[in-house]
Coordinates of C-alpha atoms in Angstrom, one line a residue:
M1 CA -9.2 4.1 -40.5
T2 CA -9.5 4.6 -36.7
F3 CA -12.1 6.5 -35.1
Y4 CA -11.5 8.0 -31.7
S5 CA -14.5 9.1 -29.3
P6 CA -14.2 11.3 -27.0
I7 CA -14.0 10.3 -23.1
T8 CA -16.2 12.2 -20.5
T9 CA -15.9 12.0 -17.0
T10 CA -18.9 13.0 -14.6
A11 CA -18.0 14.4 -10.9
A12 CA -20.1 10.9 -9.8
A13 CA -17.5 8.8 -11.6
A14 CA -14.5 11.1 -10.2
T15 CA -15.8 10.3 -6.9
D16 CA -16.2 6.7 -7.2
H17 CA -12.5 6.0 -8.5
D18 CA -11.2 8.2 -5.7
A19 CA -12.9 6.0 -3.4
Y20 CA -12.0 2.9 -5.0
M21 CA -8.1 4.2 -4.7
A22 CA -8.4 4.9 -1.4
A23 CA -9.9 1.7 -0.4
Y24 CA -7.2 -0.2 -2.5
A25 CA -4.1 1.9 -0.8
K26 CA -6.0 0.6 2.6
A27 CA -5.4 -2.9 1.2
A28 CA -2.2 -2.5 -0.5
A29 CA -0.6 -0.8 2.8
R30 CA -2.4 -3.6 5.2
A31 CA -1.7 -6.7 2.7
P32 CA 2.5 -7.1 3.5
Y33 CA 2.0 -7.7 7.1
S34 CA -1.2 -9.9 7.1
Y35 CA -1.6 -13.7 6.5
F36 CA -4.9 -13.2 4.6
D37 CA -5.9 -11.4 1.5
Q38 CA -7.5 -8.1 1.6
H39 CA -10.8 -7.9 -0.6
I40 CA -12.0 -4.6 -1.5
I41 CA -16.0 -4.8 -1.4
R42 CA -18.6 -2.2 -2.6
T43 CA -21.7 -1.7 -1.2
D44 CA -24.9 -0.7 -2.5
D45 CA -24.8 3.3 -1.5
G46 CA -21.4 2.9 -3.9
C47 CA -18.9 3.1 -0.8
Y48 CA -15.7 0.8 -0.7
W49 CA -14.3 -1.2 2.3
V50 CA -11.5 -3.2 3.1
A51 CA -12.4 -6.7 4.3
D52 CA -9.5 -8.8 6.0
E53 CA -10.4 -12.6 4.9
G54 CA -8.8 -13.9 8.6
D55 CA -11.8 -11.5 9.9
Y56 CA -14.3 -13.5 8.5
E57 CA -14.2 -17.4 8.7
T58 CA -16.2 -17.7 5.8
L59 CA -17.3 -15.0 3.8
L60 CA -21.3 -14.7 3.3
A61 CA -22.6 -15.3 -0.1
D62 CA -23.3 -11.6 -0.3
L63 CA -20.2 -10.2 0.4
I64 CA -18.6 -12.4 -1.9
D65 CA -20.7 -11.3 -5.0
R66 CA -19.5 -7.6 -4.0
I67 CA -15.9 -8.5 -4.1
V68 CA -14.4 -6.2 -7.0
H69 CA -10.6 -6.8 -6.0
T70 CA -8.5 -8.8 -4.0
V71 CA -5.1 -7.9 -3.0
P72 CA -2.9 -11.2 -1.8
A73 CA -1.5 -11.7 1.4
G74 CA 2.2 -10.7 1.9
R75 CA 2.8 -13.4 4.6
S76 CA 3.1 -17.1 4.6
D77 CA 3.2 -19.2 7.2
E78 CA 4.2 -22.4 5.0
Y79 CA 8.0 -22.8 4.6

């Protein structure tokens, strides 16, 4: 027998999801034209921002721990 539990959504969860999807849309739009991966990073206050791997020669350990998703680069300079 299968039991289904109701899924409840709070306003905070919906806002967090909307912020993540906005960051994902930006990363997905930038990735096809970049030689570098696009990282979606979550901050302490629940905001998301997109970091182009080429903007930071080496990502700080703190930033690496906050990456929630990576959209791969769309260009390659290797033949």
